[in-house]
CSV table of C-alpha atoms and ligand atoms in Angstrom, one decimal:
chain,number,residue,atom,x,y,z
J,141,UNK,CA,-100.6,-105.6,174.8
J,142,UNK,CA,-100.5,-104.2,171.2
J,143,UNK,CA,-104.1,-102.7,170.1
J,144,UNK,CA,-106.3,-105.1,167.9
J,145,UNK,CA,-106.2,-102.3,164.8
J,146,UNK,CA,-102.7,-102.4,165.4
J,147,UNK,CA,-102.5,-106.0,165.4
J,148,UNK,CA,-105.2,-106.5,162.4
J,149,UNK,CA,-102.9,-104.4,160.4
J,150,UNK,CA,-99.2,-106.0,161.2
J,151,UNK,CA,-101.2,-109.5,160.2
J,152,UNK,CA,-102.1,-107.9,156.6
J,153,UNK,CA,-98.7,-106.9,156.5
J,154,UNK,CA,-97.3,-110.2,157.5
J,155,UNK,CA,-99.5,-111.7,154.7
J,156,UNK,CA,-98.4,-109.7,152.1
J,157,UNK,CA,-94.7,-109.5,153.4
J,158,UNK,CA,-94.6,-113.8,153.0
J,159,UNK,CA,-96.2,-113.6,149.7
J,160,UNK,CA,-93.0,-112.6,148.3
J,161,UNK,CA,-91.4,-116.4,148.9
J,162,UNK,CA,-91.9,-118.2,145.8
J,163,UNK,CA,-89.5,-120.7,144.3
J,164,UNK,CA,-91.2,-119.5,140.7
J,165,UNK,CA,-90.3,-116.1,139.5
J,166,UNK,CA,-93.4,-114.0,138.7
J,167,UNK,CA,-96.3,-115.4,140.3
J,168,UNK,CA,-96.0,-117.7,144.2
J,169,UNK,CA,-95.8,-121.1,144.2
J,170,UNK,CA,-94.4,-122.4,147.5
J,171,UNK,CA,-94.6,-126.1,147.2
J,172,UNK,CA,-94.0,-128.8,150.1
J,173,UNK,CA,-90.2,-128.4,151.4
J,174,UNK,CA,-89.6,-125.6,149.0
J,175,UNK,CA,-86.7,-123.5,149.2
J,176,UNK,CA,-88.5,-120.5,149.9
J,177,UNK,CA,-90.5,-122.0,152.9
J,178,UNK,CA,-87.3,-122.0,154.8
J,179,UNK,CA,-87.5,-117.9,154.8
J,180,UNK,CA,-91.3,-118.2,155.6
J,181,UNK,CA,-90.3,-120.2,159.1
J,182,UNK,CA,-87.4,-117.5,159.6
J,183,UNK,CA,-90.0,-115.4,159.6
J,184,UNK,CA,-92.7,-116.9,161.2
J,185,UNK,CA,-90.0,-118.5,164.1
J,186,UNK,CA,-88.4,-115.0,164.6
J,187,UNK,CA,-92.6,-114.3,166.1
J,188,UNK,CA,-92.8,-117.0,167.8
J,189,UNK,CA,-89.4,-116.5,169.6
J,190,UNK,CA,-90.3,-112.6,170.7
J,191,UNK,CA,-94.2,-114.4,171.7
J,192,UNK,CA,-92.1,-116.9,174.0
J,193,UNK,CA,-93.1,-120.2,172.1
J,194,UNK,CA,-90.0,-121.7,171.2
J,195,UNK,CA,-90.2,-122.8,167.4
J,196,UNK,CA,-89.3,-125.9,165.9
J,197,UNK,CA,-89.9,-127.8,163.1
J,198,UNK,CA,-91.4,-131.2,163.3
J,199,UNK,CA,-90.2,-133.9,161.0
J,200,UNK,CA,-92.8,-132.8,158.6
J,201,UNK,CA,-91.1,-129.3,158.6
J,202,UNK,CA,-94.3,-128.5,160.1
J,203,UNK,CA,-93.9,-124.8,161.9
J,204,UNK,CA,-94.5,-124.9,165.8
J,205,UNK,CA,-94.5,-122.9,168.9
J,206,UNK,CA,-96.1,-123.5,172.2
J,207,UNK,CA,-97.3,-120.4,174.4
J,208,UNK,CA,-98.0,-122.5,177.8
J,209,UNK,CA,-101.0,-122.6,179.8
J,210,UNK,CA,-100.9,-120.9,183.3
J,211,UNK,CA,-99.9,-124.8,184.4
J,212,UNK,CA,-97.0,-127.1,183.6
J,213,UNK,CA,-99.3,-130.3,182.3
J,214,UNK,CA,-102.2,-127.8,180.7
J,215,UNK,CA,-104.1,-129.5,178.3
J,216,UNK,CA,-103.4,-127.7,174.4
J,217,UNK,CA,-105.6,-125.7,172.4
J,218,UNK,CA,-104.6,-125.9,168.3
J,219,UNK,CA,-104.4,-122.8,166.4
J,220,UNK,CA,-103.0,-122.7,162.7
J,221,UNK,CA,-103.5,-123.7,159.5
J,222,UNK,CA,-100.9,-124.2,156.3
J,223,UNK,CA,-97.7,-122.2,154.4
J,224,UNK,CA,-97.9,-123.8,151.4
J,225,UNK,CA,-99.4,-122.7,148.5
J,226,UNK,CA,-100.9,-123.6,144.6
J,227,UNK,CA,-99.5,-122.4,141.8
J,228,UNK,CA,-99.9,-118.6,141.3
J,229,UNK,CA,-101.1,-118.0,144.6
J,230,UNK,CA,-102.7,-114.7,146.2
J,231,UNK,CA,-101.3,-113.9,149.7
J,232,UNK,CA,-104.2,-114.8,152.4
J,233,UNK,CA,-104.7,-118.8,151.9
J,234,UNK,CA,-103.1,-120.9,154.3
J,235,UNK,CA,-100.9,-118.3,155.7
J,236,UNK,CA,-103.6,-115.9,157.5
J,237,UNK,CA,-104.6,-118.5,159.4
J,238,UNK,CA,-101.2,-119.1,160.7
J,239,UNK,CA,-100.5,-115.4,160.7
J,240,UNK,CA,-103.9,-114.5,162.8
J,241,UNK,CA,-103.0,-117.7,165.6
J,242,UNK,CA,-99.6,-115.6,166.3
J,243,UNK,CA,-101.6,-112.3,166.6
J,244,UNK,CA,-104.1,-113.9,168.5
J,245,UNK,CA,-101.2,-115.2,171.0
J,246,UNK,CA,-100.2,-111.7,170.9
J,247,UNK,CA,-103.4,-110.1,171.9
J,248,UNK,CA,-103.1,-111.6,175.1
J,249,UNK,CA,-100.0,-109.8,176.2
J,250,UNK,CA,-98.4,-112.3,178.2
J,251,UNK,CA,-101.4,-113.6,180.3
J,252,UNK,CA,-101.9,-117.5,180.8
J,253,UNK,CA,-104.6,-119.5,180.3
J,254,UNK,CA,-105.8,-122.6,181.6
J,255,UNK,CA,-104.5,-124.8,178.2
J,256,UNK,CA,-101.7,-123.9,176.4
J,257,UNK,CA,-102.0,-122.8,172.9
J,258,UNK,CA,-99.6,-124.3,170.0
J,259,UNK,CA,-99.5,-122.5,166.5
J,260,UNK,CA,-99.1,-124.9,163.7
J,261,UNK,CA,-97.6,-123.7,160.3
J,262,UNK,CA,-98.8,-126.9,158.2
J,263,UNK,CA,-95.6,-127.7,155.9
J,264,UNK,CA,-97.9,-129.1,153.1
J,265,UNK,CA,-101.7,-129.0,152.5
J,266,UNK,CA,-102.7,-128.3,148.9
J,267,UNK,CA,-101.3,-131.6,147.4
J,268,UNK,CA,-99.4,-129.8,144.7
J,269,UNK,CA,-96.1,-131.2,144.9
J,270,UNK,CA,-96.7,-135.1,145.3
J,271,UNK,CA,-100.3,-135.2,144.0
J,272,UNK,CA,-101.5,-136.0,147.7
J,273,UNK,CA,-102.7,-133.4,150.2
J,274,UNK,CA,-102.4,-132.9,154.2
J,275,UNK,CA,-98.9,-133.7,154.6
J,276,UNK,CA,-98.4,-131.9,157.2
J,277,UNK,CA,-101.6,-132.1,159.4
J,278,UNK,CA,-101.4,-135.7,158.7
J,279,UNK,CA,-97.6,-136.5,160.5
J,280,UNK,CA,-99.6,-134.9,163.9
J,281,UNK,CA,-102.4,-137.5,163.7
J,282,UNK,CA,-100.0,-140.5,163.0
J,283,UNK,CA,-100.8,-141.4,159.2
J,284,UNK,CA,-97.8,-140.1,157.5
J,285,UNK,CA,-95.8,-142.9,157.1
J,286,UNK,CA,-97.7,-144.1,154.2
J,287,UNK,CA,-96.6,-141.1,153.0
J,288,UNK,CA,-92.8,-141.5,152.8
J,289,UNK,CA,-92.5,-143.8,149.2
J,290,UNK,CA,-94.6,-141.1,147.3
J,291,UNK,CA,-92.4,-139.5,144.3
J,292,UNK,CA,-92.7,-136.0,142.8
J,293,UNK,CA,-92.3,-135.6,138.9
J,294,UNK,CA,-88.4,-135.5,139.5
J,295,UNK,CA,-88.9,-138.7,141.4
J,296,UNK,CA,-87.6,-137.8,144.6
J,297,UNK,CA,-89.9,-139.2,147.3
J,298,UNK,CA,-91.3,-137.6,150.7
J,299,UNK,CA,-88.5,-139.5,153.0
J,300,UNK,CA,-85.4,-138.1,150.4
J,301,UNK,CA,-87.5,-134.6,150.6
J,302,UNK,CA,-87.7,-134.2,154.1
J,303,UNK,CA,-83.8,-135.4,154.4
J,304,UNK,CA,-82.7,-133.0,152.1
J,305,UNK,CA,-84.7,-130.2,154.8
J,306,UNK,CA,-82.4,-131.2,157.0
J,307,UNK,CA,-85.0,-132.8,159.0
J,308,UNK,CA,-85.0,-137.0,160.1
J,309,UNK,CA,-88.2,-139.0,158.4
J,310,UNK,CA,-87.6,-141.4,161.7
J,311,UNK,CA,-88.8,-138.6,164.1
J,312,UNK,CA,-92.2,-138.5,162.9
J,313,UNK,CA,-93.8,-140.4,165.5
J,314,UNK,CA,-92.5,-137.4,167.5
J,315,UNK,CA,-94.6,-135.1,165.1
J,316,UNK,CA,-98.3,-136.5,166.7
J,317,UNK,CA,-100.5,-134.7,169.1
J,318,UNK,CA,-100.4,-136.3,172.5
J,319,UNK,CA,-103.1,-136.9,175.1
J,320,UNK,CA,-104.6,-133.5,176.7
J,321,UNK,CA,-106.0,-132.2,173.4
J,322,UNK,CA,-108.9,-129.1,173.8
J,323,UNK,CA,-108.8,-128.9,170.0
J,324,UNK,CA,-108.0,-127.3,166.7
J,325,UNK,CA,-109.4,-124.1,165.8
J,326,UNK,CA,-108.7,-123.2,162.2
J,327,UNK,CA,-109.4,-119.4,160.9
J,328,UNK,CA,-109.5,-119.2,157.2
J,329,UNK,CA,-110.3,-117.5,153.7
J,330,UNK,CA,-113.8,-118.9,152.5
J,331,UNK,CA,-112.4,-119.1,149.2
J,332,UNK,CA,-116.1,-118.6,148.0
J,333,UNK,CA,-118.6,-115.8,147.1
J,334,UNK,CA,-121.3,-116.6,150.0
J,335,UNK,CA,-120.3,-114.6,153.1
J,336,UNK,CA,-119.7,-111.5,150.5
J,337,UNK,CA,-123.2,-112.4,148.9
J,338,UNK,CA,-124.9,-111.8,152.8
J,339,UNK,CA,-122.7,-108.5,153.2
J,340,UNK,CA,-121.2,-110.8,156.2
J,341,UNK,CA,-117.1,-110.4,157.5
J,342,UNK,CA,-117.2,-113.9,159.3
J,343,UNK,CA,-118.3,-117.5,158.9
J,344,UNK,CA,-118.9,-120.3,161.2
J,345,UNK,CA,-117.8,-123.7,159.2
J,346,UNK,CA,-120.6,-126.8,160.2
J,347,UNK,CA,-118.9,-129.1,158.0
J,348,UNK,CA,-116.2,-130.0,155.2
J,349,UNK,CA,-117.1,-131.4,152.2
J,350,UNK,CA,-115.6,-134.6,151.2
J,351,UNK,CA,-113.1,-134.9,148.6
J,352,UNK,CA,-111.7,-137.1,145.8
J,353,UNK,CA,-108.5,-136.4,144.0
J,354,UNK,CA,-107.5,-139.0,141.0
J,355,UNK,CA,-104.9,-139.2,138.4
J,356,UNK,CA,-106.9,-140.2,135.0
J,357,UNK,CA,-104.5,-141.4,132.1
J,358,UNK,CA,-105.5,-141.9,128.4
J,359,UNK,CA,-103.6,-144.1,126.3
J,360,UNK,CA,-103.8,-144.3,122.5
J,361,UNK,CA,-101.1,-143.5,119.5
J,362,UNK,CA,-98.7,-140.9,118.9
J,363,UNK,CA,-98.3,-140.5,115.4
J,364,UNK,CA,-97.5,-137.4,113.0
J,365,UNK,CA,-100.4,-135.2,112.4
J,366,UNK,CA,-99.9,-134.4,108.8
J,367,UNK,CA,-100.1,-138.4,107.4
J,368,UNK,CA,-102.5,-139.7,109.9
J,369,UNK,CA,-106.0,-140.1,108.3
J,370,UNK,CA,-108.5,-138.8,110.8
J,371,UNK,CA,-110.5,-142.2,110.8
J,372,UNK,CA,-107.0,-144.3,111.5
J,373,UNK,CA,-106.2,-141.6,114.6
J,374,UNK,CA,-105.7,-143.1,118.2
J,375,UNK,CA,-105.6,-139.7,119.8
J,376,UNK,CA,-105.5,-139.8,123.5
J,377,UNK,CA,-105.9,-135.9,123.8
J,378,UNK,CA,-109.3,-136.2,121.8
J,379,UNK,CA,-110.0,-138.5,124.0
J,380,UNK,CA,-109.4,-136.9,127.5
J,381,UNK,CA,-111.3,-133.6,125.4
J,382,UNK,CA,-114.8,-135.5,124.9
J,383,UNK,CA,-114.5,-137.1,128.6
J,384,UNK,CA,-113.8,-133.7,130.3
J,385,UNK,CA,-116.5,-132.0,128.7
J,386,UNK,CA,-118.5,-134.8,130.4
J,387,UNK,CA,-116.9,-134.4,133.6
J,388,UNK,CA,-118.4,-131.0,133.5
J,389,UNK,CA,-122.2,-131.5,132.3
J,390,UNK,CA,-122.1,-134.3,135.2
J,391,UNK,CA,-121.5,-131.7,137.8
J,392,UNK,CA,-123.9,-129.3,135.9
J,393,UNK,CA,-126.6,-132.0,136.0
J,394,UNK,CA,-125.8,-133.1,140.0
J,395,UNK,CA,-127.1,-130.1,142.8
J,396,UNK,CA,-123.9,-129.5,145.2
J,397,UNK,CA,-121.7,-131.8,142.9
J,398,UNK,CA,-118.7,-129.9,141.8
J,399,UNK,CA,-116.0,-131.8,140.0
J,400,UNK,CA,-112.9,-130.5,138.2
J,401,UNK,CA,-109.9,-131.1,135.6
J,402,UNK,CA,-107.2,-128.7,136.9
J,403,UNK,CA,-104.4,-130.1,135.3
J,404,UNK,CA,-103.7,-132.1,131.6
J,405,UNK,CA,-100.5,-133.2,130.7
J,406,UNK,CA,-100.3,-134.2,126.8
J,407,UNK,CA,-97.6,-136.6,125.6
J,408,UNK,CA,-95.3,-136.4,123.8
J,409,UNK,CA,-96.3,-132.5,123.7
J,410,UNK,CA,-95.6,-131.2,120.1
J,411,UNK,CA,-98.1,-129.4,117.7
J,412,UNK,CA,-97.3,-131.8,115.0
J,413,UNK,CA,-97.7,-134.9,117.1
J,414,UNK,CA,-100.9,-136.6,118.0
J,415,UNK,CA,-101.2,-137.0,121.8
J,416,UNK,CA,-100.3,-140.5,122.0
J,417,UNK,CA,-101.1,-139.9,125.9
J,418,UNK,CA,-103.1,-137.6,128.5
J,419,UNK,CA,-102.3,-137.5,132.0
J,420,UNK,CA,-105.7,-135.6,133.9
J,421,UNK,CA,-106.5,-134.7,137.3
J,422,UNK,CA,-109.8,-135.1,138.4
J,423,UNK,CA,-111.2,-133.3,141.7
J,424,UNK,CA,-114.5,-134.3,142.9
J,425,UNK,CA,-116.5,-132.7,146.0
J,426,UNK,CA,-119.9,-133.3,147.8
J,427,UNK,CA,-121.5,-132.6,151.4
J,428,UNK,CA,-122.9,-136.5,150.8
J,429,UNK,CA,-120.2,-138.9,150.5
J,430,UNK,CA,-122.7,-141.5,148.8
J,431,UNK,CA,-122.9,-138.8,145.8
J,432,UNK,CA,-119.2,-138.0,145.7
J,433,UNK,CA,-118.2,-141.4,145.6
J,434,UNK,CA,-121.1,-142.6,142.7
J,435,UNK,CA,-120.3,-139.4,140.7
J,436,UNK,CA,-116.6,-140.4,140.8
J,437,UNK,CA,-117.3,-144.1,139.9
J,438,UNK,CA,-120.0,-142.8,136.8
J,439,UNK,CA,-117.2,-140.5,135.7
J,440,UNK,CA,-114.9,-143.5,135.3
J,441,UNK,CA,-116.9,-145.8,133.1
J,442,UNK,CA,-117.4,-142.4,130.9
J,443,UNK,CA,-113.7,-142.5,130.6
J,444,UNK,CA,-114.1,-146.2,130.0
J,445,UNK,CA,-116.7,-145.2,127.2
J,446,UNK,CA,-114.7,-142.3,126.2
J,447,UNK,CA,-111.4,-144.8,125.6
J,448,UNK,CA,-113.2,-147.8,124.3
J,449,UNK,CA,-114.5,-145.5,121.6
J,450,UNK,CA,-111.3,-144.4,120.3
J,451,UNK,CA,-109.4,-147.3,120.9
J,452,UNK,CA,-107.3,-145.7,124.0
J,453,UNK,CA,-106.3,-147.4,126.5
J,454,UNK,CA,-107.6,-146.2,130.3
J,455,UNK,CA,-105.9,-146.1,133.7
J,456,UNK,CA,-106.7,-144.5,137.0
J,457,UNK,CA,-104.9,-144.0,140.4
J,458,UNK,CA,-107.1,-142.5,143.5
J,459,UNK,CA,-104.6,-140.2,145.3
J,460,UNK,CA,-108.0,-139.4,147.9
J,461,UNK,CA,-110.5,-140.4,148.6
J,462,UNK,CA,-111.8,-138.0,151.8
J,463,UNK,CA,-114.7,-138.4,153.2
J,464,UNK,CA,-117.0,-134.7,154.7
J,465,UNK,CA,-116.2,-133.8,158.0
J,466,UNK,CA,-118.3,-132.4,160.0
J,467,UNK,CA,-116.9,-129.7,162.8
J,468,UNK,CA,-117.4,-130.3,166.6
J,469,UNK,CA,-120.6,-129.0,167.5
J,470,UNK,CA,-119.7,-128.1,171.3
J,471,UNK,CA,-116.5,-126.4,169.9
J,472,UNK,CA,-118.2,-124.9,166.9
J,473,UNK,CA,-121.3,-123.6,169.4
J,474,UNK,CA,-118.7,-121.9,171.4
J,475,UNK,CA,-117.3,-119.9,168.2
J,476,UNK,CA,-120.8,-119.1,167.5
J,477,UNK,CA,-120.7,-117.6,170.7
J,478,UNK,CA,-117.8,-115.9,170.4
J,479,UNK,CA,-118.8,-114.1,167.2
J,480,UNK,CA,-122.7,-113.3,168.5
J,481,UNK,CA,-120.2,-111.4,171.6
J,482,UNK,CA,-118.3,-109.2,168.8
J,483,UNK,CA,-122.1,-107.9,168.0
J,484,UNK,CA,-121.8,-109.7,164.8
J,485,UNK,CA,-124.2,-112.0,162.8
J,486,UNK,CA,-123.3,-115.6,163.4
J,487,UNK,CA,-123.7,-117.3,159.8
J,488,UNK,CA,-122.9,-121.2,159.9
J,489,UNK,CA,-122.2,-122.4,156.3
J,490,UNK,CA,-120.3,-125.6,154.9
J,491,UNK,CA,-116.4,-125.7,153.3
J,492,UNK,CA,-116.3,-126.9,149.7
J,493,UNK,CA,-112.4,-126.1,150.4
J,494,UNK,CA,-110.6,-128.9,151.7
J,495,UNK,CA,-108.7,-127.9,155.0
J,496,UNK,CA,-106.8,-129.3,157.8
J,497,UNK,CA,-108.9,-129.1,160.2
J,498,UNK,CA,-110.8,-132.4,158.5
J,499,UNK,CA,-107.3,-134.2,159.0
J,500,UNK,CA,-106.9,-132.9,162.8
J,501,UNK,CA,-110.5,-134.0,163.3
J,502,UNK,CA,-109.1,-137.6,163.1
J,503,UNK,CA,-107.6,-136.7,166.6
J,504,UNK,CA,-109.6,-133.9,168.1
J,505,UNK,CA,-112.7,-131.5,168.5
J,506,UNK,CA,-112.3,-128.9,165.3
J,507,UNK,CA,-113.9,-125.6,164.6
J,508,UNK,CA,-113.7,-123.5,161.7
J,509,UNK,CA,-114.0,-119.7,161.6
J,510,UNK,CA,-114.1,-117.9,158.0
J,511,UNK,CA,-113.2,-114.7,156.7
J,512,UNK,CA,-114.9,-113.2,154.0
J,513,UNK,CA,-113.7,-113.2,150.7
J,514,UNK,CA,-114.2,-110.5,148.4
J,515,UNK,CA,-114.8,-111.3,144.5
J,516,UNK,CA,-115.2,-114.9,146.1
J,517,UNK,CA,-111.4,-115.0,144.6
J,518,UNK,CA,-109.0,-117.8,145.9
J,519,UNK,CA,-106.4,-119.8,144.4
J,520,UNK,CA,-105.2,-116.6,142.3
J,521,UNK,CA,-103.4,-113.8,142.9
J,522,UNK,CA,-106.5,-111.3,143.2
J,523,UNK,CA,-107.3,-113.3,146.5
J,524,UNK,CA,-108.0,-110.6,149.2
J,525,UNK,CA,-109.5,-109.7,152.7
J,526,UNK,CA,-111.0,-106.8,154.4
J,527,UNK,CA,-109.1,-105.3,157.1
J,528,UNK,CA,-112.5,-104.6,159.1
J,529,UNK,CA,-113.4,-108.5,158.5
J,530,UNK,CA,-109.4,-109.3,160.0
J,531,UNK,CA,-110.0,-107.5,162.4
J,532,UNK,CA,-113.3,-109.4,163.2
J,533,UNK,CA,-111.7,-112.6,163.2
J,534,UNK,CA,-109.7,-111.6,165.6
J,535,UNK,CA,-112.4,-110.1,168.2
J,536,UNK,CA,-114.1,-113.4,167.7
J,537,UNK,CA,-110.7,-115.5,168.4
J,538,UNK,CA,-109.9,-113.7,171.0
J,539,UNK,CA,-113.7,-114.0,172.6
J,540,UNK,CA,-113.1,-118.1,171.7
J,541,UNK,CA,-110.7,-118.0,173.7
J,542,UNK,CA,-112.2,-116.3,176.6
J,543,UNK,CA,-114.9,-118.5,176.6
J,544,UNK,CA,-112.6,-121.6,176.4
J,545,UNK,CA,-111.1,-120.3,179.2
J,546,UNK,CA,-114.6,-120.0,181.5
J,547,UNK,CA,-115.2,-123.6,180.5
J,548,UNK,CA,-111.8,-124.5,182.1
J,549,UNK,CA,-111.1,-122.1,184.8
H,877,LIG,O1,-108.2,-127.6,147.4
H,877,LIG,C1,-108.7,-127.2,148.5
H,877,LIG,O2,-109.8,-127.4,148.8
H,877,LIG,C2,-107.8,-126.4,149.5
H,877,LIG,O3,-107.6,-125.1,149.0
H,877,LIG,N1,-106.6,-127.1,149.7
H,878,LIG,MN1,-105.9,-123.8,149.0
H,879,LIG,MN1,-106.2,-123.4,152.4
């Protein structure tokens, strides 16, 4: 059994090694069923095969291995997280999580437990490609099929994406967990500045805020921006301007409110033209759904506001609407443990990240560990860890699953 320093550091490796595959020169973007995802499973399957676990790709092009429990029918313990990644992504999101289930396998050298453990590589979590997250964690609790009619920006829909993978969109239903489930433990980045403000490595994740994603689109008058008096101007870009400076000062004004335009997409797109329409994310988050879901709805009728005063026109599509999820408190006690028995502090904190451990809790007990991030960077290529606080993680998966194993010996 390979030492845990020895293991902590063939994980930062791995991480940084899988970085590389990007279908964007420059910077890594690994979308849903992305060329260069292909080489992350090669990878990540060549592991699993010298760990014994058999990889195969669901219809989801989810990545999965099974390392069985000491028994034939042993119930199956969860471990993973996602491969995909934003735009311009640093190396640890998603991936470490997937990365540090494998090592954890590892660690245990070939000795069974009384549940088996499967490592899932999520195909799709961050919602980049079709607007709509948890792609992948969704086909294992049975609600992907709504899934299959959604079209990227080339219009090419989930069911033509996932034939084109080589895989079958009619052998999802063989995607979902089965009975016998122990859980899903996920360990990821916190994305955040808090466990780095305490000086801590690890966090224990309570609960997941709830999220809502929507596509906001501004409709005015495209016309040429030399002749066009100011006072005869329908300009949807204006227009989208005034309303996201709004969107801000509301989630300025609201304690735990954060809300978000990440993306703008200005028609027809010329210097010379005025926008004669705006295409806006919006990204909304709270611990309490009540406030998430009136801030979204007061954010609206500012749009509505925003438009009627310029004579724009206003549409809106909710692409999700999740609500907080709060971890399973026997699971999430017993990762509390786990940590306290490294000698560590045991800090329990809230995710504003979205994850897909709130998708797997549709099915199953979840626990979330975090691992600290410095410069509370994420989503960017300065993302990092601390070996020291990998190597943490791992003492306290390995003690979770030492515990587990007392509670079902
Ligand atoms: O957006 C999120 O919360 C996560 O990183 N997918
Ligand atoms: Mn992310
Ligand atoms: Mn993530």
């Amino acid at each position: 059994m390979p030492h845990l320093q020895t293991l902590t550091s063939r994980a930062l490796e791995a991480c940084r090694y899988l970085w590389r595959f990007s279908e964007e020169k420059g910077r890594t973007t690994r979308t849903f069923l992305s060329a260069p995802m292909k080489e992350v499973h090669q990878h990540l399957g060549r592991w699993m095969k010298q760990l014994g676990m058999h990889p195969r790709l669901d219809a989801m092009a989810n990545l999965r291995g099974i390392y069985a429990g000491a028994k034939k029918d042993a119930p199956v313990l969860y471990l993973g997280s996602h491969l995909d990644t934003v735009p311009g992504a640093g190396a640890y999101d998603g991936v470490l999580g997937v990365v540090l289930a494998l090592s954890l396998v590892e660690a245990l050298g070939g000795r069974r437990l009384p549940f088996a453990i499967e490592v899932v590589g999520f195909s799709e979590e961050e919602g980049v490609r079709f607007g709509v997250p948890f792609l992948g964690s969704r086909a294992l609790v049975g609600r992907a099929g709504d899934l299959l009619q959604l079209r990227d920006a080339g219009g090419v829909s989930v069911a033509d994406a996932i034939l084109s993978f080589g895989l079958d969109p009619n052998d999802l239903y063989l995607a979902e967990v089965g009975t016998g489930v122990l859980g899903y433990l996920e360990i990821h980045i916190e994305q955040g500045p808090v466990l780095e403000s305490l000086d801590l490595p690890l966090g224990v994740v309570q609960s997941i805020v709830g999220q809502s994603r929507l596509e906001v689109r501004f409709r005015g008058k495209a016309n040429h921006a030399g002749t066009t008096p100011m006072h005869l101007r329908h300009d949807a870009l204006a227009g989208a301007a005034e309303w996201i400076h709004l969107v801000e000062k509301e989630a300025q004004d609201e304690p735990g409110l954060v809300a978000t335009v990440g993306q703008i997409k200005a028609l027809p797109g010329a210097g010379n033209v005025i926008a004669g329409e705006v295409q806006a994310s919006l990204d909304v988050r709270h611990a309490e759904d009540e406030v998430r879901t009136r801030a979204v709805a007061h954010l609206i009728t500012r749009a509505q506001q925003a438009a009627q005063r310029r004579g724009l026109e206003l549409a809106w599509e909710t692409k999700l609407d999740h609500p907080a999820v709060p971890c399973n408190p026997e699971l999430t006690e017993l990762l509390a443990q786990a940590v306290e028995q490294t000698g560590r502090k045991v800090h329990l904190m809230p995710s504003g990240a979205g994850h897909d451990a709130m998708v797997m809790a549709e099915k199953m007990p979840v626990a979330m560990l975090f691992v600290r991030s410095p410069g509370g960077v994420s989503h960017h290529p300065d993302e990092r860890v601390l070996a020291p606080d990998v190597r943490a993680a791992l003492e306290a998966g390995l003690e979770f699953l030492v515990l587990l194993e007392k509670t079902h010996a």
